[in-house]
C-alpha positions as a LaTeX table, in Angstrom:
\begin{tabular}{lrrr}
\hline
Residue & $x$ (\AA) & $y$ (\AA) & $z$ (\AA) \\
\hline
Met1 & 100.41 & 103.14 & 85.83 \\
Lys2 & 103.87 & 104.24 & 86.88 \\
Ser3 & 105.54 & 104.86 & 90.20 \\
Met4 & 107.30 & 108.15 & 90.91 \\
Thr5 & 110.18 & 106.40 & 92.66 \\
Ala6 & 112.75 & 104.82 & 90.36 \\
Tyr7 & 116.36 & 104.70 & 89.17 \\
Gly8 & 117.91 & 104.30 & 85.74 \\
Arg9 & 121.41 & 104.31 & 84.26 \\
Gly10 & 122.62 & 104.69 & 80.70 \\
Glu11 & 125.97 & 104.89 & 78.90 \\
His12 & 127.20 & 106.05 & 75.51 \\
Glu13 & 130.73 & 105.84 & 74.13 \\
Ala14 & 132.11 & 107.31 & 70.90 \\
Asp15 & 135.49 & 108.67 & 69.76 \\
Gly16 & 137.08 & 108.01 & 73.14 \\
Met17 & 134.35 & 109.92 & 75.01 \\
Arg18 & 132.27 & 107.95 & 77.51 \\
Thr19 & 129.12 & 109.53 & 78.91 \\
Val20 & 127.27 & 108.04 & 81.88 \\
Val21 & 123.85 & 109.34 & 82.93 \\
Glu22 & 122.01 & 108.33 & 86.10 \\
Val23 & 118.36 & 109.25 & 86.69 \\
Arg24 & 116.70 & 109.14 & 90.10 \\
Ser25 & 113.24 & 110.25 & 91.12 \\
Val26 & 111.19 & 110.54 & 94.29 \\
Asn27 & 107.63 & 111.55 & 95.10 \\
His28 & 106.67 & 115.16 & 94.49 \\
Arg29 & 103.38 & 116.94 & 94.01 \\
Tyr30 & 104.62 & 118.56 & 90.80 \\
Arg31 & 107.47 & 117.94 & 88.35 \\
Asp32 & 110.93 & 119.26 & 89.16 \\
Val33 & 114.07 & 118.35 & 87.21 \\
Phe34 & 117.56 & 118.95 & 88.63 \\
Leu35 & 120.87 & 118.36 & 86.82 \\
Arg36 & 124.40 & 117.73 & 88.05 \\
Met37 & 126.79 & 117.93 & 85.11 \\
Pro38 & 130.21 & 119.25 & 84.05 \\
Arg39 & 130.18 & 123.03 & 84.02 \\
Asp40 & 131.24 & 123.13 & 80.38 \\
Tyr41 & 128.10 & 121.18 & 79.46 \\
Gln42 & 125.58 & 123.61 & 80.94 \\
Ala43 & 124.60 & 124.85 & 77.49 \\
Leu44 & 122.93 & 121.44 & 77.03 \\
Glu45 & 120.69 & 121.77 & 80.08 \\
Glu46 & 117.50 & 122.73 & 78.22 \\
Asp47 & 117.88 & 119.91 & 75.69 \\
Leu48 & 118.35 & 117.37 & 78.47 \\
Lys49 & 115.43 & 118.70 & 80.51 \\
Ala50 & 113.20 & 118.60 & 77.43 \\
Gln51 & 113.95 & 114.90 & 76.94 \\
Val52 & 113.13 & 114.19 & 80.59 \\
Thr53 & 109.88 & 116.19 & 80.63 \\
Ser54 & 108.68 & 114.44 & 77.49 \\
Arg55 & 108.64 & 111.18 & 79.46 \\
Val56 & 108.14 & 112.18 & 83.09 \\
His57 & 105.01 & 114.08 & 84.15 \\
Arg58 & 105.31 & 114.18 & 87.92 \\
Gly59 & 107.98 & 113.77 & 90.60 \\
Arg60 & 111.34 & 115.21 & 91.61 \\
Val61 & 113.87 & 113.98 & 89.06 \\
Glu62 & 117.64 & 114.24 & 89.50 \\
Leu63 & 120.08 & 113.72 & 86.62 \\
Ser64 & 123.76 & 113.05 & 87.19 \\
Ile65 & 126.05 & 113.26 & 84.14 \\
Gln66 & 129.66 & 112.08 & 84.14 \\
Val67 & 131.97 & 112.36 & 81.14 \\
Asp68 & 135.32 & 110.58 & 80.63 \\
Gln69 & 137.66 & 111.49 & 77.78 \\
Asp70 & 140.13 & 108.72 & 76.90 \\
Gly71 & 139.63 & 107.15 & 80.31 \\
Glu72 & 140.05 & 110.37 & 82.32 \\
Arg73 & 137.30 & 112.33 & 84.00 \\
Val74 & 136.48 & 115.61 & 82.28 \\
Phe75 & 136.81 & 118.51 & 84.68 \\
Ser76 & 136.78 & 122.25 & 84.17 \\
Arg77 & 140.29 & 123.69 & 84.49 \\
Leu78 & 141.18 & 125.87 & 87.47 \\
Glu79 & 144.08 & 128.30 & 87.22 \\
Leu80 & 145.95 & 130.55 & 89.61 \\
Asn81 & 145.60 & 134.27 & 88.91 \\
Glu82 & 149.25 & 135.11 & 89.62 \\
Pro83 & 149.10 & 138.88 & 88.96 \\
Leu84 & 146.25 & 139.18 & 91.45 \\
Val85 & 148.10 & 137.07 & 94.03 \\
Arg86 & 151.15 & 139.36 & 93.74 \\
Ala87 & 148.90 & 142.41 & 94.13 \\
Tyr88 & 147.31 & 140.97 & 97.28 \\
Leu89 & 150.73 & 140.14 & 98.77 \\
Thr90 & 151.96 & 143.66 & 98.04 \\
Ile91 & 148.94 & 145.18 & 99.78 \\
Phe92 & 149.36 & 142.88 & 102.79 \\
Gln93 & 153.05 & 143.85 & 103.08 \\
Glu94 & 152.21 & 147.57 & 102.87 \\
Leu95 & 149.66 & 147.15 & 105.66 \\
Ala96 & 152.22 & 145.32 & 107.80 \\
Asp97 & 154.91 & 147.99 & 107.25 \\
Arg98 & 152.55 & 150.92 & 107.82 \\
Tyr99 & 150.93 & 149.66 & 111.00 \\
Gly100 & 153.73 & 147.54 & 112.42 \\
Val101 & 151.89 & 144.24 & 112.40 \\
Asp102 & 153.03 & 140.77 & 111.41 \\
Asn103 & 152.46 & 139.81 & 107.80 \\
Arg104 & 151.64 & 136.14 & 108.02 \\
Val105 & 149.52 & 135.35 & 105.01 \\
Gly106 & 148.90 & 131.65 & 104.41 \\
Val107 & 147.64 & 129.77 & 101.39 \\
Asp108 & 144.24 & 129.33 & 103.00 \\
Thr109 & 143.87 & 133.11 & 103.32 \\
Leu110 & 144.90 & 133.71 & 99.72 \\
Cys111 & 142.50 & 131.05 & 98.43 \\
Gln112 & 139.61 & 132.87 & 100.08 \\
Met113 & 140.37 & 136.09 & 98.21 \\
Lys114 & 138.09 & 136.76 & 95.26 \\
Asp115 & 139.31 & 135.63 & 91.81 \\
Val116 & 142.63 & 134.23 & 93.08 \\
Ile117 & 141.60 & 130.88 & 91.60 \\
Val118 & 139.79 & 131.27 & 88.30 \\
Tyr119 & 137.79 & 128.91 & 86.13 \\
Arg120 & 139.01 & 128.30 & 82.59 \\
Pro121 & 136.52 & 126.42 & 80.41 \\
Glu122 & 137.76 & 123.46 & 78.42 \\
Glu123 & 137.29 & 123.40 & 74.70 \\
Val124 & 134.18 & 121.25 & 74.26 \\
Asp125 & 132.63 & 120.03 & 71.03 \\
Leu126 & 129.04 & 120.74 & 72.05 \\
Glu127 & 127.51 & 118.80 & 69.17 \\
Gln128 & 129.48 & 115.69 & 70.11 \\
Ala129 & 128.70 & 116.27 & 73.79 \\
Lys130 & 125.00 & 116.73 & 73.04 \\
Ala131 & 124.83 & 113.53 & 71.00 \\
Gly132 & 126.57 & 111.55 & 73.75 \\
Cys133 & 124.47 & 113.00 & 76.57 \\
Leu134 & 121.14 & 112.52 & 74.79 \\
Ala135 & 122.01 & 108.94 & 73.82 \\
Ala136 & 123.07 & 108.05 & 77.37 \\
Leu137 & 120.04 & 109.85 & 78.80 \\
Gly138 & 117.72 & 107.94 & 76.46 \\
Ala139 & 119.16 & 104.63 & 77.67 \\
Ala140 & 118.90 & 105.77 & 81.29 \\
Leu141 & 115.27 & 106.81 & 80.83 \\
Asp142 & 114.46 & 103.44 & 79.24 \\
Ser143 & 115.67 & 101.54 & 82.31 \\
Phe144 & 114.16 & 104.22 & 84.57 \\
Asp145 & 110.76 & 103.80 & 82.89 \\
Ala146 & 110.96 & 100.01 & 83.13 \\
Met147 & 111.47 & 100.26 & 86.88 \\
Arg148 & 108.63 & 102.78 & 87.21 \\
Arg149 & 106.29 & 100.41 & 85.37 \\
Arg150 & 107.27 & 97.45 & 87.56 \\
Glu151 & 106.69 & 99.51 & 90.69 \\
Gly152 & 103.42 & 100.78 & 89.21 \\
Glu153 & 102.20 & 97.24 & 88.58 \\
Ala154 & 102.91 & 96.32 & 92.20 \\
Ile155 & 101.01 & 99.39 & 93.41 \\
Ala156 & 98.09 & 98.61 & 91.06 \\
Ser157 & 97.93 & 95.07 & 92.44 \\
Asp158 & 97.69 & 96.45 & 95.97 \\
Phe159 & 95.04 & 98.95 & 94.84 \\
Arg160 & 92.90 & 96.14 & 93.40 \\
Lys161 & 92.95 & 94.31 & 96.73 \\
Arg162 & 91.84 & 97.45 & 98.56 \\
Leu163 & 89.12 & 98.21 & 96.00 \\
Asn164 & 87.87 & 94.63 & 96.20 \\
Ser165 & 87.61 & 94.88 & 99.99 \\
Ile166 & 85.74 & 98.18 & 99.83 \\
Gly167 & 83.43 & 96.74 & 97.16 \\
His168 & 82.55 & 93.79 & 99.41 \\
Tyr169 & 81.78 & 96.14 & 102.30 \\
Val170 & 79.52 & 98.23 & 100.04 \\
Glu171 & 77.63 & 95.11 & 98.91 \\
Glu172 & 77.20 & 94.03 & 102.51 \\
Ile173 & 75.83 & 97.44 & 103.51 \\
Glu174 & 73.48 & 97.46 & 100.52 \\
Gly175 & 72.17 & 94.04 & 101.53 \\
Arg176 & 71.53 & 95.18 & 105.11 \\
Val177 & 69.39 & 98.21 & 104.22 \\
Pro178 & 66.06 & 96.27 & 104.08 \\
Glu179 & 66.97 & 94.46 & 107.30 \\
Ile180 & 67.68 & 97.79 & 109.03 \\
Val181 & 64.28 & 99.19 & 108.02 \\
Ala182 & 62.48 & 95.98 & 109.04 \\
Ala183 & 64.26 & 95.95 & 112.40 \\
Tyr184 & 63.31 & 99.58 & 112.98 \\
Arg185 & 59.64 & 98.81 & 112.19 \\
Lys186 & 59.68 & 95.92 & 114.64 \\
Arg187 & 61.29 & 97.99 & 117.43 \\
Leu188 & 58.91 & 100.88 & 116.83 \\
Ala189 & 55.85 & 98.60 & 116.88 \\
Glu190 & 57.02 & 97.00 & 120.12 \\
Arg191 & 57.56 & 100.38 & 121.79 \\
Val192 & 54.17 & 101.68 & 120.66 \\
Ser193 & 52.44 & 98.49 & 121.84 \\
Ala194 & 54.15 & 98.73 & 125.20 \\
Leu195 & 52.94 & 102.31 & 125.59 \\
Leu196 & 49.36 & 101.70 & 124.40 \\
Gly197 & 48.82 & 98.39 & 126.10 \\
Glu198 & 45.56 & 96.82 & 124.87 \\
Ala199 & 44.71 & 99.78 & 122.63 \\
Glu200 & 44.88 & 99.26 & 118.89 \\
Val201 & 48.03 & 100.44 & 117.09 \\
Asp202 & 47.47 & 102.92 & 114.26 \\
Gln203 & 49.06 & 100.96 & 111.41 \\
Ala204 & 48.88 & 103.91 & 109.00 \\
Arg205 & 50.79 & 106.13 & 111.42 \\
Leu206 & 53.26 & 103.32 & 112.05 \\
Ala207 & 53.82 & 102.90 & 108.31 \\
Gln208 & 54.31 & 106.65 & 107.98 \\
Glu209 & 56.98 & 106.69 & 110.68 \\
Val210 & 58.75 & 103.73 & 109.11 \\
Ala211 & 58.66 & 105.41 & 105.70 \\
Phe212 & 60.12 & 108.58 & 107.22 \\
Phe213 & 62.92 & 106.55 & 108.81 \\
Ala214 & 63.60 & 104.71 & 105.55 \\
Glu215 & 63.85 & 107.99 & 103.65 \\
Lys216 & 66.06 & 109.61 & 106.27 \\
Ser217 & 68.45 & 106.65 & 106.39 \\
Asp218 & 68.34 & 105.91 & 102.63 \\
Val219 & 71.91 & 105.41 & 101.38 \\
Ser220 & 71.08 & 104.17 & 97.88 \\
Glu221 & 72.50 & 107.29 & 96.20 \\
Glu222 & 75.73 & 107.07 & 98.18 \\
Ile223 & 76.06 & 103.40 & 97.30 \\
Val224 & 75.49 & 104.07 & 93.58 \\
Arg225 & 78.10 & 106.86 & 93.55 \\
Leu226 & 80.55 & 104.80 & 95.59 \\
Lys227 & 80.24 & 101.89 & 93.16 \\
Ser228 & 80.78 & 104.30 & 90.27 \\
His229 & 83.94 & 105.70 & 91.87 \\
Leu230 & 85.26 & 102.19 & 92.50 \\
Ala231 & 84.67 & 101.27 & 88.85 \\
Gln232 & 86.41 & 104.45 & 87.66 \\
Phe233 & 89.36 & 103.78 & 89.94 \\
Glu234 & 89.64 & 100.25 & 88.55 \\
Asp235 & 89.57 & 101.58 & 84.96 \\
Phe236 & 92.36 & 104.05 & 85.71 \\
Leu237 & 94.63 & 101.21 & 86.84 \\
Ser238 & 94.91 & 100.09 & 83.21 \\
Ala239 & 95.19 & 103.60 & 81.73 \\
His240 & 98.32 & 105.42 & 80.57 \\
Gly241 & 99.76 & 108.79 & 81.47 \\
Ala242 & 99.81 & 110.74 & 84.71 \\
Leu243 & 97.06 & 109.23 & 86.89 \\
Gly244 & 98.04 & 110.21 & 90.42 \\
Arg245 & 95.98 & 113.36 & 90.75 \\
Arg246 & 92.88 & 111.79 & 89.22 \\
Leu247 & 93.17 & 108.92 & 91.68 \\
Glu248 & 93.59 & 111.39 & 94.54 \\
Phe249 & 90.37 & 113.11 & 93.46 \\
Leu250 & 88.48 & 109.80 & 93.36 \\
Ile251 & 89.71 & 108.94 & 96.84 \\
Gln252 & 88.41 & 112.29 & 98.11 \\
Glu253 & 85.03 & 111.60 & 96.52 \\
Met254 & 84.87 & 108.08 & 97.96 \\
Asn255 & 85.73 & 109.43 & 101.38 \\
Arg256 & 82.87 & 111.93 & 101.12 \\
Glu257 & 80.36 & 109.19 & 100.20 \\
Ile258 & 81.58 & 106.87 & 102.95 \\
Asn259 & 81.28 & 109.64 & 105.56 \\
Thr260 & 77.73 & 110.44 & 104.43 \\
Leu261 & 76.82 & 106.76 & 104.43 \\
Gly262 & 78.11 & 106.38 & 107.98 \\
Ser263 & 76.25 & 109.45 & 109.24 \\
Lys264 & 72.93 & 108.30 & 107.73 \\
Ser265 & 72.90 & 104.76 & 109.02 \\
Pro266 & 72.06 & 104.10 & 112.69 \\
Asp267 & 73.05 & 100.44 & 112.41 \\
Pro268 & 76.12 & 99.47 & 114.53 \\
His269 & 77.15 & 96.82 & 112.02 \\
Val270 & 77.13 & 99.35 & 109.19 \\
Ser271 & 79.18 & 101.71 & 111.38 \\
Gly272 & 81.76 & 98.95 & 111.75 \\
Leu273 & 81.86 & 98.41 & 107.98 \\
Val274 & 82.30 & 102.16 & 107.44 \\
Ile275 & 85.33 & 102.11 & 109.74 \\
Glu276 & 86.79 & 99.21 & 107.74 \\
Met277 & 86.20 & 101.06 & 104.46 \\
Lys278 & 87.89 & 104.19 & 105.80 \\
Ala279 & 90.89 & 102.12 & 106.88 \\
Glu280 & 91.22 & 100.70 & 103.36 \\
Leu281 & 90.74 & 104.16 & 101.88 \\
Glu282 & 93.55 & 105.54 & 104.03 \\
Lys283 & 95.87 & 102.85 & 102.68 \\
Leu284 & 94.85 & 103.84 & 99.14 \\
Arg285 & 95.58 & 107.47 & 100.00 \\
Glu286 & 99.07 & 106.60 & 101.24 \\
Gln287 & 99.91 & 104.50 & 98.19 \\
Val288 & 98.57 & 106.98 & 95.65 \\
Gln289 & 101.29 & 109.41 & 96.76 \\
Asn290 & 103.72 & 107.12 & 94.89 \\
Val291 & 101.80 & 107.24 & 91.61 \\
Glu292 & 102.83 & 109.55 & 88.78 \\
\hline
\end{tabular}
Protein backbone atom coordinates (compact mmCIF):
# COMPACT_ATOMS: atom_id res chain seq x y z
CA MET A 1 0.00 0.00 0.00
CA LYS A 2 1.23 3.46 -0.89
CA SER A 3 0.20 6.95 0.10
CA MET A 4 -0.60 9.57 -2.54
CA THR A 5 1.22 12.28 -0.60
CA ALA A 6 5.00 12.24 -0.90
CA TYR A 7 8.16 14.05 -1.99
CA GLY A 8 11.32 12.88 -3.71
CA ARG A 9 14.50 14.46 -5.06
CA GLY A 10 17.13 13.16 -7.45
CA GLU A 11 20.30 14.49 -9.09
CA HIS A 12 22.46 13.53 -12.04
CA GLU A 13 25.71 15.15 -13.15
CA ALA A 14 27.74 14.48 -16.31
CA ASP A 15 30.01 16.56 -18.57
CA GLY A 16 29.51 19.68 -16.47
CA MET A 17 25.70 19.43 -16.64
CA ARG A 18 23.86 18.98 -13.35
CA THR A 19 20.18 18.03 -13.44
CA VAL A 20 17.99 18.18 -10.33
CA VAL A 21 14.47 16.75 -10.33
CA GLU A 22 11.94 17.16 -7.52
CA VAL A 23 8.70 15.16 -7.40
CA ARG A 24 5.73 16.10 -5.24
CA SER A 25 2.29 14.55 -5.10
CA VAL A 26 -1.00 15.18 -3.34
CA ASN A 27 -4.35 13.40 -3.19
CA HIS A 28 -6.39 13.31 -6.38
CA ARG A 29 -9.20 11.11 -7.61
CA TYR A 30 -7.36 10.40 -10.85
CA ARG A 31 -3.77 10.73 -12.08
CA ASP A 32 -2.51 14.10 -13.29
CA VAL A 33 1.14 14.88 -14.04
CA PHE A 34 2.41 18.46 -14.34
CA LEU A 35 5.94 19.53 -15.31
CA ARG A 36 7.94 22.68 -14.68
CA MET A 37 11.10 22.59 -16.78
CA PRO A 38 13.36 24.75 -18.97
CA ARG A 39 11.54 25.73 -22.13
CA ASP A 40 14.24 24.20 -24.31
CA TYR A 41 13.58 20.82 -22.69
CA GLN A 42 9.88 20.61 -23.54
CA ALA A 43 10.55 18.04 -26.25
CA LEU A 44 11.32 15.61 -23.40
CA GLU A 45 7.94 16.04 -21.71
CA GLU A 46 6.36 12.82 -23.00
CA ASP A 47 9.39 10.70 -22.05
CA LEU A 48 9.38 12.13 -18.54
CA LYS A 49 5.63 11.68 -18.11
CA ALA A 50 5.89 8.09 -19.32
CA GLN A 51 8.45 7.30 -16.61
CA VAL A 52 6.19 8.84 -13.96
CA THR A 53 3.02 7.07 -15.10
CA SER A 54 4.80 3.72 -15.12
CA ARG A 55 5.25 4.06 -11.36
CA VAL A 56 2.40 6.29 -10.18
CA HIS A 57 -1.21 5.23 -10.71
CA ARG A 58 -3.17 7.88 -8.84
CA GLY A 59 -2.67 11.39 -7.49
CA ARG A 60 -1.66 14.85 -8.67
CA VAL A 61 2.08 14.72 -9.39
CA GLU A 62 4.25 17.79 -9.96
CA LEU A 63 7.75 17.57 -11.43
CA SER A 64 10.24 20.40 -11.15
CA ILE A 65 13.39 20.17 -13.29
CA GLN A 66 16.40 22.45 -12.87
CA VAL A 67 19.50 22.28 -15.05
CA ASP A 68 22.90 23.88 -14.36
CA GLN A 69 25.64 24.00 -16.99
CA ASP A 70 29.13 24.48 -15.53
CA GLY A 71 27.64 25.86 -12.34
CA GLU A 72 25.26 28.32 -14.02
CA ARG A 73 21.51 27.94 -14.33
CA VAL A 74 20.35 27.14 -17.85
CA PHE A 75 17.83 29.70 -19.04
CA SER A 76 16.29 30.37 -22.42
CA ARG A 77 17.79 33.50 -23.99
CA LEU A 78 15.68 36.64 -24.36
CA GLU A 79 16.61 39.23 -26.97
CA LEU A 80 15.45 42.71 -27.87
CA ASN A 81 13.82 43.03 -31.28
CA GLU A 82 15.48 46.34 -32.16
CA PRO A 83 13.93 46.84 -35.63
CA LEU A 84 10.47 46.45 -34.12
CA VAL A 85 11.30 48.86 -31.28
CA ARG A 86 12.41 51.49 -33.81
CA ALA A 87 9.21 50.96 -35.80
CA TYR A 88 7.06 51.42 -32.68
CA LEU A 89 8.95 54.61 -31.72
CA THR A 90 8.49 55.99 -35.24
CA ILE A 91 4.74 55.33 -35.11
CA PHE A 92 4.46 56.92 -31.66
CA GLN A 93 6.32 60.04 -32.89
CA GLU A 94 4.08 60.31 -35.97
CA LEU A 95 1.01 60.13 -33.74
CA ALA A 96 2.42 62.85 -31.47
CA ASP A 97 3.26 65.16 -34.41
CA ARG A 98 -0.07 64.62 -36.18
CA TYR A 99 -2.34 65.13 -33.19
CA GLY A 100 -0.21 67.49 -31.10
CA VAL A 101 0.14 65.24 -28.08
CA ASP A 102 3.14 64.49 -25.89
CA ASN A 103 5.23 61.52 -26.92
CA ARG A 104 6.33 60.07 -23.62
CA VAL A 105 6.95 56.41 -24.23
CA GLY A 106 8.65 54.57 -21.37
CA VAL A 107 10.39 51.23 -21.22
CA ASP A 108 7.40 49.68 -19.47
CA THR A 109 5.16 50.64 -22.39
CA LEU A 110 7.57 49.26 -24.96
CA CYS A 111 7.96 45.98 -23.06
CA GLN A 112 4.21 45.44 -23.25
CA MET A 113 4.21 45.68 -27.04
CA LYS A 114 4.00 42.34 -28.82
CA ASP A 115 7.29 40.71 -29.90
CA VAL A 116 9.50 43.53 -28.57
CA ILE A 117 11.24 40.93 -26.41
CA VAL A 118 11.68 37.63 -28.20
CA TYR A 119 12.68 34.17 -27.08
CA ARG A 120 15.77 32.62 -28.64
CA PRO A 121 16.21 28.93 -27.85
CA GLU A 122 19.58 27.75 -26.64
CA GLU A 123 21.37 25.02 -28.49
CA VAL A 124 20.56 21.91 -26.45
CA ASP A 125 21.90 18.40 -26.91
CA LEU A 126 18.56 16.66 -26.41
CA GLU A 127 20.07 13.19 -26.08
CA GLN A 128 22.37 14.37 -23.30
CA ALA A 129 19.51 16.30 -21.71
CA LYS A 130 17.21 13.28 -21.92
CA ALA A 131 19.78 10.98 -20.31
CA GLY A 132 20.37 13.46 -17.47
CA CYS A 133 16.68 14.14 -16.85
CA LEU A 134 15.65 10.47 -16.88
CA ALA A 135 18.50 9.50 -14.55
CA ALA A 136 17.67 12.29 -12.09
CA LEU A 137 13.96 11.50 -12.36
CA GLY A 138 14.62 7.82 -11.66
CA ALA A 139 16.51 8.72 -8.47
CA ALA A 140 13.76 11.16 -7.46
CA LEU A 141 11.06 8.53 -8.01
CA ASP A 142 13.02 6.01 -5.92
CA SER A 143 13.04 8.32 -2.90
CA PHE A 144 9.47 9.40 -3.69
CA ASP A 145 8.32 5.77 -3.71
CA ALA A 146 10.15 5.03 -0.46
CA MET A 147 8.27 7.86 1.24
CA ARG A 148 4.96 6.70 -0.24
CA ARG A 149 5.55 3.20 1.12
CA ARG A 150 6.41 4.50 4.60
CA GLU A 151 3.28 6.64 4.63
CA GLY A 152 1.29 3.68 3.30
CA GLU A 153 2.51 1.43 6.10
CA ALA A 154 1.42 4.00 8.68
CA ILE A 155 -2.02 4.24 7.06
CA ALA A 156 -2.30 0.43 6.91
CA SER A 157 -1.48 0.22 10.62
CA ASP A 158 -4.28 2.68 11.38
CA PHE A 159 -6.63 0.73 9.11
CA ARG A 160 -5.93 -2.50 11.01
CA LYS A 161 -6.87 -0.84 14.30
CA ARG A 162 -10.15 0.38 12.83
CA LEU A 163 -10.93 -3.01 11.26
CA ASN A 164 -10.17 -4.75 14.54
CA SER A 165 -12.58 -2.46 16.38
CA ILE A 166 -15.34 -3.01 13.83
CA GLY A 167 -14.71 -6.77 13.98
CA HIS A 168 -15.14 -6.77 17.77
CA TYR A 169 -18.41 -4.84 17.46
CA VAL A 170 -19.68 -7.35 14.87
CA GLU A 171 -18.82 -10.28 17.16
CA GLU A 172 -20.60 -8.59 20.04
CA ILE A 173 -23.73 -8.01 17.94
CA GLU A 174 -23.65 -11.61 16.70
CA GLY A 175 -23.46 -12.84 20.28
CA ARG A 176 -26.43 -10.71 21.34
CA VAL A 177 -28.85 -11.99 18.68
CA PRO A 178 -30.08 -15.02 20.73
CA GLU A 179 -30.40 -12.79 23.81
CA ILE A 180 -32.48 -10.27 21.85
CA VAL A 181 -34.89 -12.99 20.66
CA ALA A 182 -35.13 -14.51 24.17
CA ALA A 183 -35.79 -11.10 25.70
CA TYR A 184 -38.51 -10.42 23.13
CA ARG A 185 -40.17 -13.78 23.91
CA LYS A 186 -40.12 -12.98 27.61
CA ARG A 187 -41.59 -9.48 27.13
CA LEU A 188 -44.25 -10.79 24.77
CA ALA A 189 -45.25 -13.59 27.17
CA GLU A 190 -45.49 -11.11 30.04
CA ARG A 191 -47.69 -8.74 28.03
CA VAL A 192 -49.97 -11.55 26.88
CA SER A 193 -50.27 -12.92 30.43
CA ALA A 194 -51.11 -9.48 31.75
CA LEU A 195 -53.86 -9.13 29.16
CA LEU A 196 -55.33 -12.63 29.59
CA GLY A 197 -55.05 -12.84 33.33
CA GLU A 198 -55.80 -16.40 34.48
CA ALA A 199 -56.55 -17.63 30.97
CA GLU A 200 -54.10 -20.04 29.38
CA VAL A 201 -51.54 -18.58 26.96
CA ASP A 202 -51.53 -20.12 23.48
CA GLN A 203 -47.92 -21.32 23.35
CA ALA A 204 -48.11 -22.18 19.64
CA ARG A 205 -49.24 -18.66 18.78
CA LEU A 206 -46.58 -17.24 21.07
CA ALA A 207 -43.91 -19.34 19.35
CA GLN A 208 -45.20 -18.18 15.97
CA GLU A 209 -44.92 -14.51 16.96
CA VAL A 210 -41.42 -15.04 18.32
CA ALA A 211 -40.39 -16.83 15.12
CA PHE A 212 -41.77 -13.94 13.06
CA PHE A 213 -39.80 -11.46 15.17
CA ALA A 214 -36.63 -13.55 14.87
CA GLU A 215 -36.98 -13.69 11.09
CA LYS A 216 -37.73 -9.98 10.79
CA SER A 217 -34.75 -8.99 12.94
CA ASP A 218 -32.37 -11.66 11.58
CA VAL A 219 -29.02 -10.02 10.78
CA SER A 220 -27.03 -13.18 10.08
CA GLU A 221 -26.64 -12.39 6.37
CA GLU A 222 -25.46 -8.86 7.10
CA ILE A 223 -22.98 -10.18 9.65
CA VAL A 224 -21.61 -12.77 7.20
CA ARG A 225 -21.17 -10.16 4.46
CA LEU A 226 -19.66 -7.65 6.87
CA LYS A 227 -17.11 -10.21 8.05
CA SER A 228 -16.30 -11.01 4.43
CA HIS A 229 -15.73 -7.33 3.62
CA LEU A 230 -13.50 -6.93 6.68
CA ALA A 231 -11.41 -9.94 5.60
CA GLN A 232 -11.11 -8.57 2.05
CA PHE A 233 -10.06 -5.18 3.36
CA GLU A 234 -7.40 -6.82 5.52
CA ASP A 235 -6.09 -8.79 2.52
CA PHE A 236 -5.80 -5.63 0.42
CA LEU A 237 -3.54 -4.06 3.04
CA SER A 238 -0.78 -6.47 2.00
CA ALA A 239 -1.46 -6.25 -1.75
CA HIS A 240 0.43 -4.23 -4.37
CA GLY A 241 -0.72 -1.71 -6.92
CA ALA A 242 -3.44 0.92 -6.83
CA LEU A 243 -5.79 -0.08 -3.99
CA GLY A 244 -7.57 3.15 -3.08
CA ARG A 245 -10.66 2.72 -5.22
CA ARG A 246 -11.14 -0.91 -4.24
CA LEU A 247 -10.93 0.08 -0.59
CA GLU A 248 -13.44 2.88 -1.19
CA PHE A 249 -15.84 0.34 -2.70
CA LEU A 250 -15.47 -1.99 0.29
CA ILE A 251 -16.16 0.88 2.68
CA GLN A 252 -19.37 1.66 0.75
CA GLU A 253 -20.43 -1.98 1.01
CA MET A 254 -19.65 -2.13 4.74
CA ASN A 255 -21.62 1.04 5.29
CA ARG A 256 -24.61 -0.51 3.52
CA GLU A 257 -24.48 -3.65 5.70
CA ILE A 258 -24.07 -1.65 8.91
CA ASN A 259 -27.07 0.55 8.03
CA THR A 260 -29.22 -2.51 7.31
CA LEU A 261 -28.06 -4.17 10.51
CA GLY A 262 -28.99 -1.08 12.51
CA SER A 263 -32.43 -0.79 10.92
CA LYS A 264 -33.27 -4.46 11.58
CA SER A 265 -32.31 -4.62 15.23
CA PRO A 266 -34.61 -3.07 17.85
CA ASP A 267 -32.02 -3.53 20.60
CA PRO A 268 -30.66 -0.23 22.06
CA HIS A 269 -27.29 -1.81 22.78
CA VAL A 270 -26.94 -2.93 19.17
CA SER A 271 -27.92 0.58 18.04
CA GLY A 272 -25.05 1.93 20.14
CA LEU A 273 -22.62 -0.55 18.58
CA VAL A 274 -23.83 0.44 15.10
CA ILE A 275 -23.04 4.08 15.90
CA GLU A 276 -19.54 3.07 17.02
CA MET A 277 -19.00 1.06 13.83
CA LYS A 278 -20.11 3.98 11.67
CA ALA A 279 -17.70 6.27 13.51
CA GLU A 280 -14.82 3.88 12.77
CA LEU A 281 -15.99 3.53 9.17
CA GLU A 282 -15.95 7.30 8.73
CA LYS A 283 -12.33 7.38 9.90
CA LEU A 284 -11.53 4.67 7.35
CA ARG A 285 -13.26 6.72 4.67
CA GLU A 286 -11.18 9.79 5.52
CA GLN A 287 -7.89 7.88 5.51
CA VAL A 288 -8.57 5.97 2.30
CA GLN A 289 -8.53 9.31 0.45
CA ASN A 290 -4.74 9.25 0.99
CA VAL A 291 -4.26 5.80 -0.56
CA GLU A 292 -3.10 5.37 -4.14
